[in-house]
XYZ file of C-alpha atoms in Angstrom:
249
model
C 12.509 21.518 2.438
C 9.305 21.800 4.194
C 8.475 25.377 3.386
C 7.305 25.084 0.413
C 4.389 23.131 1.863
C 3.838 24.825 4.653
C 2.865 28.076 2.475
C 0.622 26.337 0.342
C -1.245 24.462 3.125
C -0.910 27.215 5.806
C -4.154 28.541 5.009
C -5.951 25.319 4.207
C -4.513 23.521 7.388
C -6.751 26.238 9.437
C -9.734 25.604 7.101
C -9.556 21.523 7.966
C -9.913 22.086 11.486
C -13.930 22.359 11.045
C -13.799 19.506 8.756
C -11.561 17.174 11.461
C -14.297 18.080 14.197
C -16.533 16.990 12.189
C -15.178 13.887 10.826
C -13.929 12.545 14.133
C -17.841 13.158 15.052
C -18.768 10.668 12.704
C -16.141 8.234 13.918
C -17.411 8.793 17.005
C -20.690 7.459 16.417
C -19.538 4.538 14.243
C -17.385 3.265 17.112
C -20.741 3.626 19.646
C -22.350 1.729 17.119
C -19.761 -0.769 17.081
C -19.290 -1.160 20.860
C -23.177 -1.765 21.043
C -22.496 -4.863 18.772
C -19.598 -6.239 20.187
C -18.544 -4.699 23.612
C -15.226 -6.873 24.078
C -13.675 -6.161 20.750
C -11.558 -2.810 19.780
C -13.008 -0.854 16.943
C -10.945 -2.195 14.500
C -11.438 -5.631 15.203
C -15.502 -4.916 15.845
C -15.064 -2.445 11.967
C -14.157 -5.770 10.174
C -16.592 -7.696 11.069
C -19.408 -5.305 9.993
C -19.436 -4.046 6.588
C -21.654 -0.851 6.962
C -20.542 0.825 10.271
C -17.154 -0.576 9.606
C -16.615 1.356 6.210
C -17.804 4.502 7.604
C -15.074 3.894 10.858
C -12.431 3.283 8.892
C -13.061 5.858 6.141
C -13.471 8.567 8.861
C -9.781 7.374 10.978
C -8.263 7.304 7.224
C -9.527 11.076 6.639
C -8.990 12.222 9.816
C -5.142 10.464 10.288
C -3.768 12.254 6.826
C -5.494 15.498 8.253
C -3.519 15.513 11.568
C -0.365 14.674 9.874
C -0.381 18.266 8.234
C 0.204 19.909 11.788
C 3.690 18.858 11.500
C 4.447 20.513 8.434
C 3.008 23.939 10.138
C 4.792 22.787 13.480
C 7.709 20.480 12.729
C 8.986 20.756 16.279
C 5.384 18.728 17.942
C 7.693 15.856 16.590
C 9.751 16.773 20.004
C 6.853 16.778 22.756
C 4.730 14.366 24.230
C 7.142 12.031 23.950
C 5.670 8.683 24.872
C 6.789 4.898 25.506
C 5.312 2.577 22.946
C 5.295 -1.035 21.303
C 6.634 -0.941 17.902
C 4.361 -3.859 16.537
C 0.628 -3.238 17.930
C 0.730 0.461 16.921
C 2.298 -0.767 13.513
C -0.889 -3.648 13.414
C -3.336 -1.006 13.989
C -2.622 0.721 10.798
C -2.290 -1.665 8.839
C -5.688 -3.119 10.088
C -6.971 0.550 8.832
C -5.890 0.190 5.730
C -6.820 -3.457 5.053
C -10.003 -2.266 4.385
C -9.099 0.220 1.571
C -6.802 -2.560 0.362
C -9.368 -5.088 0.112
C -11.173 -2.801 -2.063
C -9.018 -3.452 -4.965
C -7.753 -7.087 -3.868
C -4.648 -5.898 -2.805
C -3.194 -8.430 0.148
C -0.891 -6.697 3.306
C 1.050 -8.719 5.328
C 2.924 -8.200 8.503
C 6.075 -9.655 8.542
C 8.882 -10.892 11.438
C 8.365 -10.578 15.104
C 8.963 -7.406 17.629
C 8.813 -7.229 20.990
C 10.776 -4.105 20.945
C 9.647 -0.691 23.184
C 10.556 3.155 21.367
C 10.549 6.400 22.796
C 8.876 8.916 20.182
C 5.929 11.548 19.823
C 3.955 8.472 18.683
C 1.825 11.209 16.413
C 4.602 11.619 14.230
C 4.919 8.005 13.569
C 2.108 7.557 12.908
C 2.097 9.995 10.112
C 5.363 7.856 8.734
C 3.213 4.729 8.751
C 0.241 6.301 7.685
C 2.327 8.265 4.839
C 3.999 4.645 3.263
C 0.429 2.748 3.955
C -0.901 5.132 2.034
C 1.642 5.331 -1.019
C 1.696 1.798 -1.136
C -2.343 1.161 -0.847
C -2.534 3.929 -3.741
C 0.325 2.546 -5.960
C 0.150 -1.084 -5.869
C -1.983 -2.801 -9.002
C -4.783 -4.574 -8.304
C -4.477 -8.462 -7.262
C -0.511 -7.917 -5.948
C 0.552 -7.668 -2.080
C 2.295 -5.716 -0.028
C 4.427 -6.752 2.934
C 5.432 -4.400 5.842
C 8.257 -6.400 7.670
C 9.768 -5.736 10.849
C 13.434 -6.205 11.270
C 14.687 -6.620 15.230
C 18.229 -5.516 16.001
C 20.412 -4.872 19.222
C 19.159 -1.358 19.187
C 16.747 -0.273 17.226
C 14.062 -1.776 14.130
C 13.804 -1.361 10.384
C 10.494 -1.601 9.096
C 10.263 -1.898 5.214
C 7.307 -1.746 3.355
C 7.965 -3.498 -0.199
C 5.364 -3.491 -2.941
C 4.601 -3.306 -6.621
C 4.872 0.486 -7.875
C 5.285 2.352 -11.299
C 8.918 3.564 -12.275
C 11.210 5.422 -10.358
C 13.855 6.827 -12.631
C 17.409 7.023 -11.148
C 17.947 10.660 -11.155
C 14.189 10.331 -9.204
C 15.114 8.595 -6.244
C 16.501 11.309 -4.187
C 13.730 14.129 -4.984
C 10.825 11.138 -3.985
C 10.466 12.751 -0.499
C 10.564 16.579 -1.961
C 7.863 18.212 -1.125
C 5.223 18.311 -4.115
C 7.359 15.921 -6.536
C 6.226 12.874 -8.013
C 7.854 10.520 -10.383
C 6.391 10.714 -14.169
C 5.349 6.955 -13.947
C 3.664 7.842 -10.864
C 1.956 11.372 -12.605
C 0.815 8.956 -15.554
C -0.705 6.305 -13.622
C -2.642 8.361 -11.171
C -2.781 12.083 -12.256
C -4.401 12.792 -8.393
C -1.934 13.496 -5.446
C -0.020 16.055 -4.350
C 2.820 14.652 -3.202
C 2.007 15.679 0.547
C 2.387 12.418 1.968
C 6.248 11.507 1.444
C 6.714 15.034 2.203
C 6.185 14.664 5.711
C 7.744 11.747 5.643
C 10.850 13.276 5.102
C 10.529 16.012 7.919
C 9.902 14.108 9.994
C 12.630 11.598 9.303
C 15.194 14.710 9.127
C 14.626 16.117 12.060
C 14.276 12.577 14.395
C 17.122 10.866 12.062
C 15.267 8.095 11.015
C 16.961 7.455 8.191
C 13.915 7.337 5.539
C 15.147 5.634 2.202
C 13.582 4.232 -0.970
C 15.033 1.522 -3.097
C 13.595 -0.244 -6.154
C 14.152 -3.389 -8.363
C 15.534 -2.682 -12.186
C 14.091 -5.417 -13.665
C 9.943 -5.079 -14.164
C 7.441 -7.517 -12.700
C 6.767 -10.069 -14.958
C 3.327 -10.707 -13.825
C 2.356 -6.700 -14.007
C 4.085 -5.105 -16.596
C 6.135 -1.330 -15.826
C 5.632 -2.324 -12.345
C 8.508 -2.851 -9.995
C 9.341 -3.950 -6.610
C 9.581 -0.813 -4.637
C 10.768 -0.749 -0.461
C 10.099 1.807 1.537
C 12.071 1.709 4.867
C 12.949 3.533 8.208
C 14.110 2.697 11.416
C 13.280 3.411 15.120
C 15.816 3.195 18.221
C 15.052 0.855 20.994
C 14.012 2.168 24.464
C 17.201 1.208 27.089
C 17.228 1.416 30.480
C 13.623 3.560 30.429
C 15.241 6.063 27.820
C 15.846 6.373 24.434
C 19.008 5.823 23.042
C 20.397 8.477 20.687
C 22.367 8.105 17.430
């Protein structure tokens, strides 16, 4: 499914390696800047609270996230190494603290939903670039003055995290080619004629080949308050770390 991707971006992936240097530079000196300010504070708690360096940190973490999620289209197996233990919920509150900021641009509100405690065994790279992927699709899509709401749903064994927002039309026959590589739905085409359908791409790789069961479902029935827009969830789910290892499907 990938492949098709992977040929076109091949050659630009090498290009954007000058580019990520370059941007993560920048970053670098925002979060200096930051730390100067307030020392006890991570950077994205110290980015809110300073409109200037705080744009430029979270502009350059935005650029320089959807830029290292392309290495896994080139190399889908990196979603096997450096596997890592994690928390679910502070990596998931990081991102969403990212994209706050581009979300407050157009008065869009994000919420975090339900509590986890839980612990997950992953390359926490590639989920990132599943967060980072439905963040960004949902930041992108959702009209201006709506909300968003990324929940977090505890089982025995592992955690479904939705992410449920206002989009344009996904036609029936368009649900299952969503997460093909360069398709987008028409709605989608006419309401923002940028994109490249990258994004759920990866998604989708990544969710084949770690099983996490990526799926889209959508309302039929139209928001009344924003017309030919309808409640769209995004969801996957992660297996809980037992006894220090993951458990399989």
């Amino acid at each position: 499914m990938g492949e098709i991707l992977r040929k076109d971006l091949e050659d630009n992936f090498s290009q954007s390696h000058d580019f990520l240097q370059l941007v993560k530079v920048i970053r670098g000196h925002a979060e200096v800047l930051l730390l100067k300010k307030h020392p006890t504070l991570s950077p994205e708690a110290a980015a809110e609270l300073e409109p200037t360096e705080g744009s430029i940190y979270f502009a350059t973490t935005l650029m320089a996230s959807k830029v290292d999620s392309l290495v896994f289209l080139n190399e889908i197996n990196r979603a096997f190494g450096d596997l890592r233990k994690f928390e679910i919920h502070p990596l998931l509150l990081k991102y969403l603290r990212i994209y706050e900021w581009q979300a407050r641009q157009k008065n869009l509100k994000l919420s975090l939903l339900g509590q986890c405690f839980a612990v997950c065994y992953y390359n926490p790279e590639a989920i990132i670039a599943i967060i980072q992927g439905f963040l960004d699709n949902l930041v992108k899509y959702a009209p201006a003055g709506s909300r968003g709401d990324i929940n977090l749903k505890e089982a025995d064994d592992e955690v479904e995290i939705t992410f449920t927002s206002l989009g344009p039309k996904i036609e029936e026959d368009e649900l299952e080619k969503i997460f093909l590589p360069r398709f987008r739905a028409d709605a989608a085409q006419q309401l923002e004629p940028s994109g490249q359908g990258v994004g759920l791409g990866i998604v989708r790789e990544l969710s084949d080949v770690l099983d996490l069961g990526v799926r889209v479902t959508q309302a039929k029935d139209e928001s009344q308050r924003f017309p030919e827009r309808f409640e769209t969830t995004f969801s996957f789910r992660l297996k809980k770390v037992f006894a220090g290892t993951a458990r399989q499907s």
